[in-house]
Amino acid sequence: MNSRTDLLPAQAPLFLGIDTGGTYTDAVLWSEAGGAKGQEGRGTVLAKAKSLTTRHDLAVGISGAVDAVLEKAAVDPARIKLVSMSTTLATNALVEGQGGRVALVMIGFSEEDLARDGLKKALGTDPVVFCPGGHDVHGNAGVLDLAALEAALPELAGTVSGFAVCSYFATRNPAHELAACDLIREKTGLPVTSSHELSSKLGGPRRALTTLLNARLISMIDRLVAATEGFLGKRGIAAPLMVVRGDGALVSAAFARRRPIETILSGPAASLVGARHMTGLDDAVVSDIGGTTTDVAVLDKGRPRLDPEGATVGGFRTMVEAVAMRTFGLGGDSEVALQEGVLDPRLILGPRRLVPLALVGMAHGKAVTGELERQLRAPNAGRMDGRFAFRTGVPERLAAGLGSSEARLYASITETPQPLDALLASNAQNATLNRLVARGLVHVAGFTPSDAAHVLGRQANWDAEAARLGAELFARRRDGRGQAIAATAEAFCERVLRALTRWSAEYILETAFSEDGLDGAATVAHALVQRAVDAHPGIALLTVALDRPVIGLGASAPLHYAGLPPLLGNRCVVPEDTDVANALGAVVGQVRVSVEARVSQPREGLFRVSSGDTIRDFTEEEPALAAAEADIRAIVVERARSAGTDEAEIDIARDIRASTVEGQRMFIEAHIVATASGRPRIAV
């Protein structure tokens, strides 16, 4: 690696990319200079490294990866002029149902609105406060009454980690949201998210959902940014810190701290940028397999397809503009389970992530393997065999608001893994444990595809003995006929890895069918892959082929994607630096932010401009449009500076709706968007 650095100009700036995933933290050191033969203009990867993500203290995993990169490249840290980070933490948290407990404040809504857009499901047992108020479609105010909120704040201040505020038609007039936020900050000092800051789109319940999820993620992203900034300071790296958004654009760390919901699909978006950069392919299906999720998206003419309706993660459709990425709960650390109640049970992978037995065995040794050996000595397989629970190590304040049964169980769980067959006394306690996992307070360890790879010698990062013991426990489980599900641990592990490849093919096809607008995508994809792997496919022969290659990303892609071509009818390209695609994509992107304004006509001859936090009225159309454009141009310049670029190009787009009635033009509404884009500022 040293020779690569030596070939660069002495003053060439270096860029550090970091990706903090659910399992691994990756780091890559890159320079715009150089490039392999035939790949000029793509820069040079000087060094890359991985370290385990340490959720209890993210700085540990970050420092492990970055220190390894600096050592490999043998460079002065002061030469690093930009640090950029992508992360799957927010995505994984939503897929796994994790996040802090927050209070939702809804102004001008009723309880019936909770039933729309999955809001009630997302809210779960978190508190909600309803207050009269809100505005109409033209921004005219109703009567605001925050008495219910003020009465609830003393109790909520000690039981939640933050607040989400959504007011009726706040996108047309945010005054009532701002008033509620001011009251909450004054009385509690806790973080507050208001819906108008996150989206200018109509649709109150979905905007409330987006705001709720944002509030839940604030503490998680705050810890990530704080850990990274603290580490960089200790290493003498005085460079701006950027974060990748879900649409692939870069924003400053301070910007991401306020709007963490925009980092959902951050890692996958960065991987798309990295995939295009590494392969030069303009048209491809990109499948990125990590520890927790598989993310599948489409590249068209060198650009990722965006989802104009908003990103869907964990079953929730948000208002966050992001790449048109489908996220599936399938990865190297997916839970391996057995279908119940059938003669020939199939393996079920995910969507929950478990800590692999090989990993927890490496960290805790005999405390894990000794318990696995004890379970193997039992005459019959147990339902909880091979499962352990232990605390994640998050701050105690994040355990606020636990119910009595949850608090009792949480108190009995330590940072040393405990076997579930000894920890839990009933199935009811298993449900309680799952709630603690959903809150991000407890990890569950168990058998995963990563363990299967360790048993078969195809992965050697962690403790293979713990993985083997887990495989032996699983292999002796019985099917509906009373027969062992596998003859040997190795046979069971081969079955697990085949299942992962097959499920990967199904998810890639499902994405392709959905992008083509076909109904029943999941059912058709399952049937096609089933026919492809069956020894006796049946009378009707079915084949399918993608019209473009697959780019396989992720450290385990070479292992799990080798068998994809015959299932998908096209080649699968796995780039050399596929294991750090996210980290590389993080440093080759651009800052891009946008601001919207609307001009409406509440009555003839009155043109109302809604831009930023202000409402203004005009008597003529053109001055109103000009004022709206001037407003958002000034706002987007400031927002671009806040997002991390000083040399942004500004693009203004107008969409004016009008009709003609009896030969007369009638103005209806105008939507104006200002977009600023540019390379991030670097340290001098």
PDB file of N, CA, C and O in Angstrom, residues 545-599:
ATOM      1  N   ALA A 545     -34.560 -13.763 -17.236  1.00  0.00           N
ATOM      2  CA  ALA A 545     -33.217 -13.182 -17.342  1.00  0.00           C
ATOM      3  C   ALA A 545     -33.312 -11.670 -17.170  1.00  0.00           C
ATOM      4  O   ALA A 545     -34.207 -11.030 -17.723  1.00  0.00           O
ATOM      5  N   LEU A 546     -32.412 -11.108 -16.391  1.00  0.00           N
ATOM      6  CA  LEU A 546     -32.322  -9.659 -16.255  1.00  0.00           C
ATOM      7  C   LEU A 546     -31.728  -9.068 -17.525  1.00  0.00           C
ATOM      8  O   LEU A 546     -30.914  -9.707 -18.206  1.00  0.00           O
ATOM      9  N   ASP A 547     -32.097  -7.824 -17.827  1.00  0.00           N
ATOM     10  CA  ASP A 547     -31.575  -7.176 -19.033  1.00  0.00           C
ATOM     11  C   ASP A 547     -30.250  -6.476 -18.773  1.00  0.00           C
ATOM     12  O   ASP A 547     -29.696  -5.851 -19.664  1.00  0.00           O
ATOM     13  N   ARG A 548     -29.739  -6.559 -17.569  1.00  0.00           N
ATOM     14  CA  ARG A 548     -28.496  -5.894 -17.187  1.00  0.00           C
ATOM     15  C   ARG A 548     -27.799  -6.734 -16.134  1.00  0.00           C
ATOM     16  O   ARG A 548     -28.433  -7.530 -15.434  1.00  0.00           O
ATOM     17  N   PRO A 549     -26.474  -6.576 -15.987  1.00  0.00           N
ATOM     18  CA  PRO A 549     -25.750  -7.368 -14.984  1.00  0.00           C
ATOM     19  C   PRO A 549     -26.087  -6.925 -13.569  1.00  0.00           C
ATOM     20  O   PRO A 549     -26.660  -5.858 -13.337  1.00  0.00           O
ATOM     21  N   VAL A 550     -25.715  -7.763 -12.629  1.00  0.00           N
ATOM     22  CA  VAL A 550     -25.826  -7.452 -11.212  1.00  0.00           C
ATOM     23  C   VAL A 550     -24.455  -7.039 -10.707  1.00  0.00           C
ATOM     24  O   VAL A 550     -23.454  -7.686 -11.029  1.00  0.00           O
ATOM     25  N   ILE A 551     -24.399  -5.951  -9.950  1.00  0.00           N
ATOM     26  CA  ILE A 551     -23.172  -5.584  -9.240  1.00  0.00           C
ATOM     27  C   ILE A 551     -23.356  -6.033  -7.803  1.00  0.00           C
ATOM     28  O   ILE A 551     -24.259  -5.573  -7.104  1.00  0.00           O
ATOM     29  N   GLY A 552     -22.519  -6.960  -7.366  1.00  0.00           N
ATOM     30  CA  GLY A 552     -22.601  -7.491  -6.013  1.00  0.00           C
ATOM     31  C   GLY A 552     -21.667  -6.736  -5.089  1.00  0.00           C
ATOM     32  O   GLY A 552     -20.460  -6.651  -5.341  1.00  0.00           O
ATOM     33  N   LEU A 553     -22.228  -6.178  -4.021  1.00  0.00           N
ATOM     34  CA  LEU A 553     -21.441  -5.407  -3.068  1.00  0.00           C
ATOM     35  C   LEU A 553     -21.540  -6.037  -1.682  1.00  0.00           C
ATOM     36  O   LEU A 553     -22.496  -6.733  -1.361  1.00  0.00           O
ATOM     37  N   GLY A 554     -20.542  -5.722  -0.859  1.00  0.00           N
ATOM     38  CA  GLY A 554     -20.515  -6.234   0.506  1.00  0.00           C
ATOM     39  C   GLY A 554     -19.387  -7.233   0.676  1.00  0.00           C
ATOM     40  O   GLY A 554     -19.001  -7.938  -0.269  1.00  0.00           O
ATOM     41  N   ALA A 555     -18.846  -7.310   1.889  1.00  0.00           N
ATOM     42  CA  ALA A 555     -17.706  -8.188   2.148  1.00  0.00           C
ATOM     43  C   ALA A 555     -18.019  -9.646   1.840  1.00  0.00           C
ATOM     44  O   ALA A 555     -17.144 -10.410   1.416  1.00  0.00           O
ATOM     45  N   SER A 556     -19.277 -10.060   2.039  1.00  0.00           N
ATOM     46  CA  SER A 556     -19.629 -11.464   1.812  1.00  0.00           C
ATOM     47  C   SER A 556     -20.178 -11.710   0.413  1.00  0.00           C
ATOM     48  O   SER A 556     -20.581 -12.843   0.108  1.00  0.00           O
ATOM     49  N   ALA A 557     -20.214 -10.688  -0.443  1.00  0.00           N
ATOM     50  CA  ALA A 557     -20.752 -10.860  -1.792  1.00  0.00           C
ATOM     51  C   ALA A 557     -20.022 -11.943  -2.594  1.00  0.00           C
ATOM     52  O   ALA A 557     -20.675 -12.746  -3.273  1.00  0.00           O
ATOM     53  N   PRO A 558     -18.674 -12.025  -2.560  1.00  0.00           N
ATOM     54  CA  PRO A 558     -18.015 -13.097  -3.315  1.00  0.00           C
ATOM     55  C   PRO A 558     -18.476 -14.493  -2.894  1.00  0.00           C
ATOM     56  O   PRO A 558     -18.547 -15.400  -3.724  1.00  0.00           O
ATOM     57  N   LEU A 559     -18.815 -14.659  -1.615  1.00  0.00           N
ATOM     58  CA  LEU A 559     -19.276 -15.958  -1.119  1.00  0.00           C
ATOM     59  C   LEU A 559     -20.722 -16.223  -1.511  1.00  0.00           C
ATOM     60  O   LEU A 559     -21.050 -17.273  -2.075  1.00  0.00           O
ATOM     61  N   HIS A 560     -21.598 -15.289  -1.228  1.00  0.00           N
ATOM     62  CA  HIS A 560     -23.030 -15.550  -1.374  1.00  0.00           C
ATOM     63  C   HIS A 560     -23.555 -15.327  -2.784  1.00  0.00           C
ATOM     64  O   HIS A 560     -24.632 -15.835  -3.128  1.00  0.00           O
ATOM     65  N   TYR A 561     -22.858 -14.568  -3.611  1.00  0.00           N
ATOM     66  CA  TYR A 561     -23.374 -14.232  -4.937  1.00  0.00           C
ATOM     67  C   TYR A 561     -22.746 -15.048  -6.067  1.00  0.00           C
ATOM     68  O   TYR A 561     -23.098 -14.853  -7.235  1.00  0.00           O
ATOM     69  N   ALA A 562     -21.849 -15.962  -5.726  1.00  0.00           N
ATOM     70  CA  ALA A 562     -21.227 -16.780  -6.771  1.00  0.00           C
ATOM     71  C   ALA A 562     -22.259 -17.620  -7.514  1.00  0.00           C
ATOM     72  O   ALA A 562     -22.099 -17.913  -8.701  1.00  0.00           O
ATOM     73  N   GLY A 563     -23.327 -18.009  -6.840  1.00  0.00           N
ATOM     74  CA  GLY A 563     -24.346 -18.848  -7.472  1.00  0.00           C
ATOM     75  C   GLY A 563     -25.504 -18.086  -8.089  1.00  0.00           C
ATOM     76  O   GLY A 563     -26.501 -18.704  -8.493  1.00  0.00           O
ATOM     77  N   LEU A 564     -25.425 -16.766  -8.190  1.00  0.00           N
ATOM     78  CA  LEU A 564     -26.539 -15.977  -8.715  1.00  0.00           C
ATOM     79  C   LEU A 564     -26.748 -16.085 -10.232  1.00  0.00           C
ATOM     80  O   LEU A 564     -27.905 -16.116 -10.685  1.00  0.00           O
ATOM     81  N   PRO A 565     -25.691 -16.092 -11.078  1.00  0.00           N
ATOM     82  CA  PRO A 565     -25.912 -16.030 -12.529  1.00  0.00           C
ATOM     83  C   PRO A 565     -26.923 -17.031 -13.081  1.00  0.00           C
ATOM     84  O   PRO A 565     -27.816 -16.636 -13.848  1.00  0.00           O
ATOM     85  N   PRO A 566     -26.870 -18.322 -12.722  1.00  0.00           N
ATOM     86  CA  PRO A 566     -27.869 -19.237 -13.297  1.00  0.00           C
ATOM     87  C   PRO A 566     -29.294 -18.963 -12.818  1.00  0.00           C
ATOM     88  O   PRO A 566     -30.257 -19.360 -13.486  1.00  0.00           O
ATOM     89  N   LEU A 567     -29.452 -18.296 -11.684  1.00  0.00           N
ATOM     90  CA  LEU A 567     -30.789 -17.986 -11.171  1.00  0.00           C
ATOM     91  C   LEU A 567     -31.353 -16.713 -11.780  1.00  0.00           C
ATOM     92  O   LEU A 567     -32.571 -16.525 -11.806  1.00  0.00           O
ATOM     93  N   LEU A 568     -30.469 -15.831 -12.290  1.00  0.00           N
ATOM     94  CA  LEU A 568     -30.901 -14.523 -12.775  1.00  0.00           C
ATOM     95  C   LEU A 568     -30.695 -14.327 -14.273  1.00  0.00           C
ATOM     96  O   LEU A 568     -31.137 -13.325 -14.830  1.00  0.00           O
ATOM     97  N   GLY A 569     -29.982 -15.249 -14.920  1.00  0.00           N
ATOM     98  CA  GLY A 569     -29.809 -15.156 -16.360  1.00  0.00           C
ATOM     99  C   GLY A 569     -28.911 -14.039 -16.822  1.00  0.00           C
ATOM    100  O   GLY A 569     -29.010 -13.592 -17.963  1.00  0.00           O
ATOM    101  N   ASN A 570     -28.021 -13.560 -15.953  1.00  0.00           N
ATOM    102  CA  ASN A 570     -27.054 -12.541 -16.343  1.00  0.00           C
ATOM    103  C   ASN A 570     -25.859 -12.647 -15.410  1.00  0.00           C
ATOM    104  O   ASN A 570     -25.922 -13.308 -14.371  1.00  0.00           O
ATOM    105  N   ARG A 571     -24.786 -11.971 -15.784  1.00  0.00           N
ATOM    106  CA  ARG A 571     -23.572 -12.072 -14.988  1.00  0.00           C
ATOM    107  C   ARG A 571     -23.671 -11.252 -13.708  1.00  0.00           C
ATOM    108  O   ARG A 571     -24.490 -10.337 -13.600  1.00  0.00           O
ATOM    109  N   CYS A 572     -22.816 -11.577 -12.767  1.00  0.00           N
ATOM    110  CA  CYS A 572     -22.722 -10.833 -11.520  1.00  0.00           C
ATOM    111  C   CYS A 572     -21.291 -10.323 -11.379  1.00  0.00           C
ATOM    112  O   CYS A 572     -20.341 -11.110 -11.345  1.00  0.00           O
ATOM    113  N   VAL A 573     -21.140  -9.015 -11.326  1.00  0.00           N
ATOM    114  CA  VAL A 573     -19.823  -8.380 -11.225  1.00  0.00           C
ATOM    115  C   VAL A 573     -19.577  -8.012  -9.767  1.00  0.00           C
ATOM    116  O   VAL A 573     -20.365  -7.279  -9.158  1.00  0.00           O
ATOM    117  N   VAL A 574     -18.498  -8.523  -9.210  1.00  0.00           N
ATOM    118  CA  VAL A 574     -18.115  -8.197  -7.835  1.00  0.00           C
ATOM    119  C   VAL A 574     -16.795  -7.428  -7.903  1.00  0.00           C
ATOM    120  O   VAL A 574     -15.747  -8.010  -8.163  1.00  0.00           O
ATOM    121  N   PRO A 575     -16.798  -6.106  -7.708  1.00  0.00           N
ATOM    122  CA  PRO A 575     -15.573  -5.302  -7.850  1.00  0.00           C
ATOM    123  C   PRO A 575     -14.514  -5.667  -6.814  1.00  0.00           C
ATOM    124  O   PRO A 575     -14.816  -6.257  -5.761  1.00  0.00           O
ATOM    125  N   GLU A 576     -13.291  -5.270  -7.110  1.00  0.00           N
ATOM    126  CA  GLU A 576     -12.169  -5.587  -6.222  1.00  0.00           C
ATOM    127  C   GLU A 576     -12.382  -5.010  -4.826  1.00  0.00           C
ATOM    128  O   GLU A 576     -12.105  -5.667  -3.825  1.00  0.00           O
ATOM    129  N   ASP A 577     -12.850  -3.785  -4.749  1.00  0.00           N
ATOM    130  CA  ASP A 577     -13.035  -3.135  -3.448  1.00  0.00           C
ATOM    131  C   ASP A 577     -14.492  -3.177  -2.997  1.00  0.00           C
ATOM    132  O   ASP A 577     -14.973  -2.282  -2.310  1.00  0.00           O
ATOM    133  N   THR A 578     -15.186  -4.265  -3.363  1.00  0.00           N
ATOM    134  CA  THR A 578     -16.605  -4.385  -3.021  1.00  0.00           C
ATOM    135  C   THR A 578     -16.854  -4.331  -1.523  1.00  0.00           C
ATOM    136  O   THR A 578     -17.919  -3.909  -1.076  1.00  0.00           O
ATOM    137  N   ASP A 579     -15.868  -4.736  -0.737  1.00  0.00           N
ATOM    138  CA  ASP A 579     -16.057  -4.785   0.716  1.00  0.00           C
ATOM    139  C   ASP A 579     -16.089  -3.398   1.349  1.00  0.00           C
ATOM    140  O   ASP A 579     -16.510  -3.257   2.502  1.00  0.00           O
ATOM    141  N   VAL A 580     -15.658  -2.373   0.616  1.00  0.00           N
ATOM    142  CA  VAL A 580     -15.685  -1.011   1.158  1.00  0.00           C
ATOM    143  C   VAL A 580     -16.392  -0.058   0.197  1.00  0.00           C
ATOM    144  O   VAL A 580     -16.084   1.126   0.138  1.00  0.00           O
ATOM    145  N   ALA A 581     -17.353  -0.582  -0.561  1.00  0.00           N
ATOM    146  CA  ALA A 581     -18.058   0.250  -1.548  1.00  0.00           C
ATOM    147  C   ALA A 581     -18.742   1.435  -0.890  1.00  0.00           C
ATOM    148  O   ALA A 581     -18.737   2.551  -1.424  1.00  0.00           O
ATOM    149  N   ASN A 582     -19.345   1.220   0.274  1.00  0.00           N
ATOM    150  CA  ASN A 582     -20.039   2.320   0.957  1.00  0.00           C
ATOM    151  C   ASN A 582     -19.067   3.416   1.366  1.00  0.00           C
ATOM    152  O   ASN A 582     -19.325   4.608   1.174  1.00  0.00           O
ATOM    153  N   ALA A 583     -17.950   3.007   1.957  1.00  0.00           N
ATOM    154  CA  ALA A 583     -16.967   3.986   2.417  1.00  0.00           C
ATOM    155  C   ALA A 583     -16.372   4.749   1.237  1.00  0.00           C
ATOM    156  O   ALA A 583     -16.133   5.963   1.319  1.00  0.00           O
ATOM    157  N   LEU A 584     -16.131   4.057   0.120  1.00  0.00           N
ATOM    158  CA  LEU A 584     -15.595   4.730  -1.064  1.00  0.00           C
ATOM    159  C   LEU A 584     -16.630   5.670  -1.666  1.00  0.00           C
ATOM    160  O   LEU A 584     -16.316   6.808  -2.035  1.00  0.00           O
ATOM    161  N   GLY A 585     -17.874   5.207  -1.751  1.00  0.00           N
ATOM    162  CA  GLY A 585     -18.930   6.065  -2.288  1.00  0.00           C
ATOM    163  C   GLY A 585     -19.125   7.324  -1.472  1.00  0.00           C
ATOM    164  O   GLY A 585     -19.547   8.361  -2.008  1.00  0.00           O
ATOM    165  N   ALA A 586     -18.809   7.240  -0.170  1.00  0.00           N
ATOM    166  CA  ALA A 586     -18.994   8.397   0.703  1.00  0.00           C
ATOM    167  C   ALA A 586     -18.081   9.561   0.341  1.00  0.00           C
ATOM    168  O   ALA A 586     -18.412  10.716   0.629  1.00  0.00           O
ATOM    169  N   VAL A 587     -16.915   9.285  -0.267  1.00  0.00           N
ATOM    170  CA  VAL A 587     -15.957  10.365  -0.510  1.00  0.00           C
ATOM    171  C   VAL A 587     -15.954  10.867  -1.950  1.00  0.00           C
ATOM    172  O   VAL A 587     -15.213  11.794  -2.267  1.00  0.00           O
ATOM    173  N   VAL A 588     -16.761  10.265  -2.822  1.00  0.00           N
ATOM    174  CA  VAL A 588     -16.736  10.705  -4.221  1.00  0.00           C
ATOM    175  C   VAL A 588     -18.018  11.433  -4.616  1.00  0.00           C
ATOM    176  O   VAL A 588     -18.209  11.771  -5.775  1.00  0.00           O
ATOM    177  N   GLY A 589     -18.903  11.702  -3.643  1.00  0.00           N
ATOM    178  CA  GLY A 589     -20.176  12.344  -3.937  1.00  0.00           C
ATOM    179  C   GLY A 589     -20.118  13.857  -3.855  1.00  0.00           C
ATOM    180  O   GLY A 589     -19.060  14.463  -3.660  1.00  0.00           O
ATOM    181  N   GLN A 590     -21.285  14.484  -4.000  1.00  0.00           N
ATOM    182  CA  GLN A 590     -21.424  15.936  -3.956  1.00  0.00           C
ATOM    183  C   GLN A 590     -22.468  16.338  -2.927  1.00  0.00           C
ATOM    184  O   GLN A 590     -23.390  15.576  -2.620  1.00  0.00           O
ATOM    185  N   VAL A 591     -22.319  17.548  -2.423  1.00  0.00           N
ATOM    186  CA  VAL A 591     -23.364  18.154  -1.597  1.00  0.00           C
ATOM    187  C   VAL A 591     -24.514  18.560  -2.511  1.00  0.00           C
ATOM    188  O   VAL A 591     -24.293  19.115  -3.590  1.00  0.00           O
ATOM    189  N   ARG A 592     -25.734  18.267  -2.098  1.00  0.00           N
ATOM    190  CA  ARG A 592     -26.894  18.696  -2.872  1.00  0.00           C
ATOM    191  C   ARG A 592     -28.064  18.917  -1.914  1.00  0.00           C
ATOM    192  O   ARG A 592     -28.441  18.018  -1.162  1.00  0.00           O
ATOM    193  N   VAL A 593     -28.626  20.111  -1.909  1.00  0.00           N
ATOM    194  CA  VAL A 593     -29.778  20.425  -1.064  1.00  0.00           C
ATOM    195  C   VAL A 593     -30.796  21.185  -1.896  1.00  0.00           C
ATOM    196  O   VAL A 593     -30.454  21.806  -2.916  1.00  0.00           O
ATOM    197  N   SER A 594     -32.036  21.139  -1.459  1.00  0.00           N
ATOM    198  CA  SER A 594     -33.082  21.859  -2.188  1.00  0.00           C
ATOM    199  C   SER A 594     -34.038  22.517  -1.206  1.00  0.00           C
ATOM    200  O   SER A 594     -34.174  22.086  -0.062  1.00  0.00           O
ATOM    201  N   VAL A 595     -34.687  23.573  -1.678  1.00  0.00           N
ATOM    202  CA  VAL A 595     -35.684  24.308  -0.894  1.00  0.00           C
ATOM    203  C   VAL A 595     -36.879  24.564  -1.806  1.00  0.00           C
ATOM    204  O   VAL A 595     -36.709  24.867  -2.994  1.00  0.00           O
ATOM    205  N   GLU A 596     -38.078  24.454  -1.252  1.00  0.00           N
ATOM    206  CA  GLU A 596     -39.289  24.624  -2.042  1.00  0.00           C
ATOM    207  C   GLU A 596     -40.122  25.795  -1.527  1.00  0.00           C
ATOM    208  O   GLU A 596     -40.099  26.116  -0.338  1.00  0.00           O
ATOM    209  N   ALA A 597     -40.833  26.416  -2.435  1.00  0.00           N
ATOM    210  CA  ALA A 597     -41.807  27.461  -2.090  1.00  0.00           C
ATOM    211  C   ALA A 597     -43.074  27.214  -2.894  1.00  0.00           C
ATOM    212  O   ALA A 597     -43.028  26.627  -3.986  1.00  0.00           O
ATOM    213  N   ARG A 598     -44.181  27.661  -2.350  1.00  0.00           N
ATOM    214  CA  ARG A 598     -45.457  27.531  -3.055  1.00  0.00           C
ATOM    215  C   ARG A 598     -46.157  28.889  -3.088  1.00  0.00           C
ATOM    216  O   ARG A 598     -46.111  29.646  -2.118  1.00  0.00           O
ATOM    217  N   VAL A 599     -46.793  29.146  -4.194  1.00  0.00           N
ATOM    218  CA  VAL A 599     -47.619  30.347  -4.341  1.00  0.00           C
ATOM    219  C   VAL A 599     -49.035  29.875  -4.631  1.00  0.00           C
ATOM    220  O   VAL A 599     -49.271  29.145  -5.607  1.00  0.00           O
TER     221      VAL A 599
END
